């Protein structure tokens, strides 16, 4: 278990992590989601005692990182910054880690086998591909057989096979009852792996929810309707008690699976439809909505992020936050 209480980190004027309070529980994968610069890596460094909080507290199974004897046997981590000891072989890199942490040397062979690096164990790590380096980092995290594992953006830059492998590894670690805490800036990645979701933006906590609840609240369906007889269609829909949101480009949006109902109403009133299309709101949109206010500017064009959010979507964001 990892417990954060009011965890805060300032770098000069910049508040990188702002009063974060949440708990990462065992037996499930907790996804730590936020746009680039949200404060994920800084939070993870503070959990590992690599950065000191400006305020607040973080504990690993009730204790601070520097109070843990042989910390690698409590918590293993793969950090975003790749610290590859290029000159050493994979085997020697892990052996040094094991020896300085009171871990029996036969564990080195076990973890090399787990991550699939046995065949290249004697090769120098500096010749490793990104995927192999990532596997070596994960071997280091697993070395002390810790109950808690933390991965910072582990799938960045990996090929589909490597991504699949890491996902399955994390799932099996959680199934063994371990605590798994993994960061990503991609909603789509979290949707495939995480059981629980902690979302941050500009260092602040935006959501702490089960993935099932997040999906139920955010992936609802709606229908897009366009008609050259828009005003009459609006009257007919309102008359039938259907709530309509006016979306961009003259189209209308209706919550729920109401395409058939709308089609039949239009036919009854001899109204022409140019579009009647069932849609499903994506989780990616839900994430963008949630973090929109916390992303100051988009890097590519410098326009405020909130301006890109359609009205109807913003409305659902409010619903979700209320619910
Ligand atoms: P994430 O991992 O979510 O992308 P980071 O934790 O790396 O975010 O960064 C959060 C914010 O803190 C960013 O604005 C970043 O520029 C800033 N930051 C991180 N580390 C430092 C540092 N050592 N000195 C100054 N600012 C930093
Ligand atoms: Mg990061």
XYZ file of C-alpha atoms and ligand atoms in Angstrom:
351
model
C 0.000 0.000 0.000
C 1.185 3.510 -0.834
C -0.432 6.387 1.065
C -0.078 10.011 0.004
C -1.285 12.750 2.331
C -1.213 16.360 1.152
C 1.898 15.590 -0.877
C 3.298 18.792 -2.408
C 6.430 19.695 -4.366
C 7.487 23.158 -5.449
C 10.384 24.022 -7.706
C 10.765 27.754 -7.096
C 7.478 29.322 -8.217
C 6.343 26.151 -9.971
C 4.043 23.842 -7.998
C 4.777 20.477 -9.644
C 2.693 18.424 -7.183
C -0.144 20.128 -5.362
C -1.616 18.662 -2.185
C -2.147 15.091 -3.433
C -4.014 12.739 -1.121
C -4.844 9.194 -2.252
C -4.080 5.556 -1.469
C -2.743 2.904 -3.847
C -4.137 -0.473 -2.803
C -2.866 -4.042 -3.215
C -4.304 -6.672 -5.573
C -5.216 -4.284 -8.379
C -3.509 -2.122 -10.980
C -3.852 1.569 -10.184
C -3.347 3.780 -13.222
C -1.799 7.217 -12.616
C -3.016 9.311 -15.522
C -2.209 12.876 -16.472
C -0.995 14.983 -19.406
C 2.737 15.547 -19.813
C 4.003 17.827 -17.052
C 1.114 16.931 -14.704
C 3.498 15.824 -11.957
C 3.435 12.021 -12.247
C 7.193 11.447 -12.302
C 7.760 13.967 -9.513
C 5.180 12.150 -7.361
C 6.841 8.804 -8.056
C 10.280 10.190 -7.216
C 8.926 11.422 -3.873
C 7.445 7.982 -3.142
C 10.949 6.558 -3.637
C 12.593 9.233 -1.505
C 14.531 10.576 -4.535
C 12.906 13.998 -4.122
C 11.870 15.596 -0.842
C 8.295 16.877 -0.492
C 7.849 20.598 0.150
C 4.847 19.617 2.283
C 2.815 16.536 3.071
C 3.786 12.947 3.485
C 4.039 9.657 1.628
C 4.303 6.212 3.226
C 5.007 2.720 1.936
C 3.212 0.141 4.073
C 3.162 2.728 6.853
C 6.800 3.789 6.646
C 8.899 6.374 4.823
C 11.131 5.024 2.075
C 14.330 5.816 3.991
C 13.067 3.859 7.007
C 12.817 0.656 4.950
C 15.629 -1.877 5.416
C 16.587 -3.337 2.015
C 14.004 -1.134 0.253
C 14.094 -3.194 -2.974
C 12.389 -6.000 -1.045
C 9.434 -3.642 -0.301
C 9.080 -1.606 -3.469
C 10.486 -2.042 -6.965
C 10.313 0.726 -9.533
C 10.930 1.429 -13.186
C 11.392 5.161 -13.550
C 10.878 7.223 -16.675
C 14.494 8.380 -16.854
C 16.423 5.393 -18.172
C 19.465 4.927 -15.971
C 21.345 2.299 -17.961
C 24.715 1.256 -16.604
C 25.971 0.826 -20.147
C 29.352 -0.691 -19.391
C 28.012 -3.597 -17.331
C 26.326 -6.722 -18.592
C 22.673 -7.223 -17.713
C 23.724 -9.993 -15.329
C 26.290 -7.847 -13.498
C 23.989 -4.858 -13.293
C 21.409 -7.003 -11.499
C 24.023 -8.793 -9.392
C 25.308 -5.443 -8.046
C 21.740 -4.404 -7.195
C 21.125 -7.749 -5.459
C 24.340 -7.606 -3.423
C 23.708 -4.065 -2.182
C 20.174 -4.978 -1.122
C 20.677 -8.290 0.684
C 19.001 -10.245 -2.127
C 20.243 -13.836 -2.825
C 22.183 -14.062 -6.108
C 20.027 -16.828 -7.585
C 17.239 -14.229 -7.876
C 19.258 -12.628 -10.707
C 18.777 -15.681 -12.946
C 15.103 -15.903 -11.984
C 14.293 -12.318 -12.938
C 16.377 -12.488 -16.140
C 14.224 -15.461 -17.066
C 10.979 -13.671 -16.110
C 11.769 -10.711 -18.382
C 13.143 -12.886 -21.207
C 16.744 -11.604 -21.147
C 18.514 -14.866 -20.261
C 20.006 -15.256 -23.748
C 21.614 -11.773 -23.630
C 22.462 -11.721 -19.908
C 26.223 -11.466 -20.564
C 25.909 -8.714 -23.178
C 26.654 -5.101 -22.292
C 23.471 -3.146 -21.547
C 24.575 -0.193 -23.711
C 23.950 -2.300 -26.824
C 20.364 -2.989 -25.728
C 17.349 -1.776 -27.677
C 14.806 0.404 -25.863
C 12.621 -2.651 -25.295
C 15.493 -4.681 -23.869
C 16.550 -1.780 -21.635
C 12.976 -1.562 -20.397
C 12.980 -5.298 -19.632
C 16.251 -4.889 -17.727
C 14.731 -2.052 -15.697
C 11.752 -4.250 -14.896
C 14.059 -7.104 -13.893
C 15.631 -4.693 -11.393
C 12.210 -3.759 -10.054
C 11.281 -7.441 -9.577
C 14.625 -8.449 -8.085
C 13.705 -8.071 -4.410
C 10.345 -9.845 -4.921
C 8.623 -6.708 -3.559
C 4.926 -6.480 -2.643
C 4.733 -3.043 -4.302
C 5.678 -2.209 -7.888
C 5.740 1.145 -9.570
C 6.200 1.772 -13.301
C 6.592 5.256 -14.806
C 5.306 5.308 -18.422
C 6.535 1.734 -19.010
C 5.131 1.348 -22.547
C 6.664 4.548 -23.972
C 8.499 3.763 -27.172
C 7.853 0.026 -27.070
C 6.691 -2.108 -29.969
C 3.260 -3.818 -29.760
C 4.791 -7.099 -28.581
C 6.664 -5.316 -25.752
C 3.522 -3.376 -24.764
C 1.495 -6.588 -24.645
C 4.146 -8.256 -22.517
C 4.287 -5.408 -19.961
C 0.485 -5.299 -19.668
C 0.312 -9.013 -18.953
C 3.180 -8.822 -16.485
C 1.436 -6.046 -14.525
C -1.824 -8.004 -14.522
C -0.142 -11.114 -13.171
C 1.652 -9.087 -10.464
C -1.658 -7.612 -9.317
C -3.302 -11.057 -9.460
C -0.602 -12.248 -7.044
C -1.933 -9.660 -4.586
C 0.794 -7.084 -5.137
C 0.293 -3.325 -5.305
C 0.855 -2.100 -8.885
C 1.064 1.642 -9.579
C 1.605 2.618 -13.220
C 1.686 6.036 -14.864
C 0.672 7.001 -18.375
C -0.386 10.084 -20.331
C -2.653 7.886 -22.502
C -6.228 7.138 -21.503
C -6.369 4.309 -24.041
C -3.466 2.569 -22.327
C -5.037 2.903 -18.877
C -8.377 1.610 -20.136
C -6.660 -1.629 -21.146
C -4.694 -2.184 -17.947
C -5.914 -0.311 -14.892
C -8.600 -1.430 -12.430
C -8.492 1.884 -10.606
C -7.725 5.341 -11.929
C -6.072 8.347 -10.307
C -6.096 11.368 -12.630
C -3.987 14.484 -12.047
C -3.546 17.748 -13.928
C -1.065 20.503 -13.034
C -0.164 18.606 -9.899
C -3.752 18.468 -8.602
C -5.990 15.464 -8.024
C -8.824 15.457 -10.603
C -10.284 11.980 -10.095
C -9.822 8.898 -7.913
C -12.268 6.291 -9.211
C -12.631 2.672 -10.274
C -12.119 2.161 -14.015
C -15.564 0.529 -14.218
C -17.203 3.663 -12.787
C -15.176 5.903 -15.060
C -16.221 3.902 -18.126
C -19.864 3.725 -17.046
C -19.946 7.484 -16.532
C -18.046 8.433 -19.678
C -18.581 6.000 -22.511
C -22.312 6.564 -22.926
C -23.866 6.639 -26.323
C -25.585 9.493 -28.086
C -27.131 10.178 -31.493
C -26.101 12.913 -33.928
C -28.946 14.298 -36.047
C -28.924 16.779 -38.920
C -31.958 18.010 -40.775
C -32.658 20.850 -43.230
C -35.874 21.320 -41.190
C -33.956 21.822 -37.993
C -36.429 24.085 -36.136
C -39.389 21.783 -36.833
C -37.356 18.744 -35.804
C -36.432 20.499 -32.552
C -40.126 21.132 -31.844
C -41.022 17.499 -32.554
C -38.238 16.152 -30.330
C -39.054 18.562 -27.515
C -42.717 17.624 -27.885
C -41.769 13.969 -27.373
C -39.893 14.873 -24.191
C -36.448 14.285 -25.739
C -33.619 16.489 -24.535
C -31.545 17.880 -27.393
C -28.158 19.586 -27.279
C -27.216 21.863 -30.176
C -23.782 20.794 -31.378
C -21.484 22.473 -33.891
C -22.152 22.662 -37.648
C -25.936 22.826 -37.258
C -26.185 19.275 -35.939
C -28.122 18.171 -32.891
C -27.117 15.616 -30.283
C -29.412 13.413 -28.214
C -28.197 11.353 -25.275
C -28.785 7.585 -25.323
C -29.611 4.936 -27.968
C -32.514 6.848 -29.513
C -31.718 6.626 -33.240
C -34.765 4.465 -34.073
C -37.139 6.596 -32.018
C -35.871 9.796 -33.654
C -36.143 8.232 -37.139
C -39.742 7.193 -36.522
C -40.723 10.588 -35.115
C -39.161 12.300 -38.144
C -41.067 9.993 -40.512
C -44.380 10.601 -38.718
C -43.901 14.353 -39.152
C -42.574 14.083 -42.735
C -39.228 15.599 -41.808
C -36.123 15.079 -43.934
C -32.979 13.865 -42.122
C -29.507 14.322 -43.562
C -27.849 12.448 -40.717
C -28.989 10.062 -37.994
C -25.882 8.467 -36.570
C -25.409 6.608 -33.288
C -22.150 7.688 -31.586
C -20.172 6.584 -28.594
C -18.227 9.109 -26.509
C -14.638 7.955 -26.184
C -12.767 7.651 -22.913
C -10.041 9.748 -24.549
C -12.531 12.610 -24.854
C -13.527 12.161 -21.219
C -9.891 12.430 -20.173
C -9.357 15.529 -22.354
C -12.445 17.114 -20.838
C -11.348 16.326 -17.318
C -7.875 17.754 -17.797
C -8.815 20.567 -20.204
C -8.694 23.326 -17.604
C -5.450 22.004 -16.191
C -3.632 22.068 -19.529
C -2.692 25.716 -19.897
C -1.721 25.680 -23.545
C -1.424 23.089 -26.254
C 2.186 22.788 -27.287
C 1.417 22.605 -31.013
C -0.585 25.785 -31.546
C -0.615 27.761 -28.317
C -4.416 27.999 -28.132
C -6.153 27.465 -24.801
C -7.241 23.843 -24.539
C -10.727 24.618 -23.237
C -11.623 26.423 -26.466
C -11.418 23.118 -28.330
C -14.000 21.378 -26.179
C -17.443 21.221 -27.835
C -20.327 22.508 -25.737
C -22.152 19.208 -25.489
C -19.045 17.367 -24.323
C -18.375 20.001 -21.663
C -21.902 19.405 -20.397
C -21.257 15.686 -19.890
C -18.047 16.547 -18.085
C -20.135 18.455 -15.557
C -22.522 15.521 -15.212
C -19.657 13.172 -14.579
C -18.110 15.397 -11.937
C -21.433 15.781 -10.162
C -22.081 12.024 -10.301
P 4.908 14.225 -15.686
O 5.768 13.089 -15.240
O 3.476 14.087 -15.304
O 5.056 14.509 -17.143
P 6.760 15.806 -14.091
O 6.598 15.289 -12.717
O 7.945 15.338 -14.855
O 5.412 15.545 -14.920
O 6.828 17.388 -14.058
C 5.856 18.181 -13.393
C 6.237 19.637 -13.501
O 7.371 19.903 -12.680
C 6.642 20.065 -14.897
O 6.154 21.367 -15.111
C 8.139 20.039 -14.858
O 8.677 20.957 -15.777
C 8.415 20.442 -13.420
N 9.673 19.855 -12.918
C 9.923 18.538 -12.768
N 11.150 18.330 -12.254
C 11.702 19.558 -12.072
C 12.965 20.050 -11.552
N 13.910 19.204 -11.128
N 13.141 21.374 -11.515
C 12.186 22.235 -11.928
N 10.998 21.858 -12.418
C 10.737 20.542 -12.501
Mg 6.932 11.767 -16.383
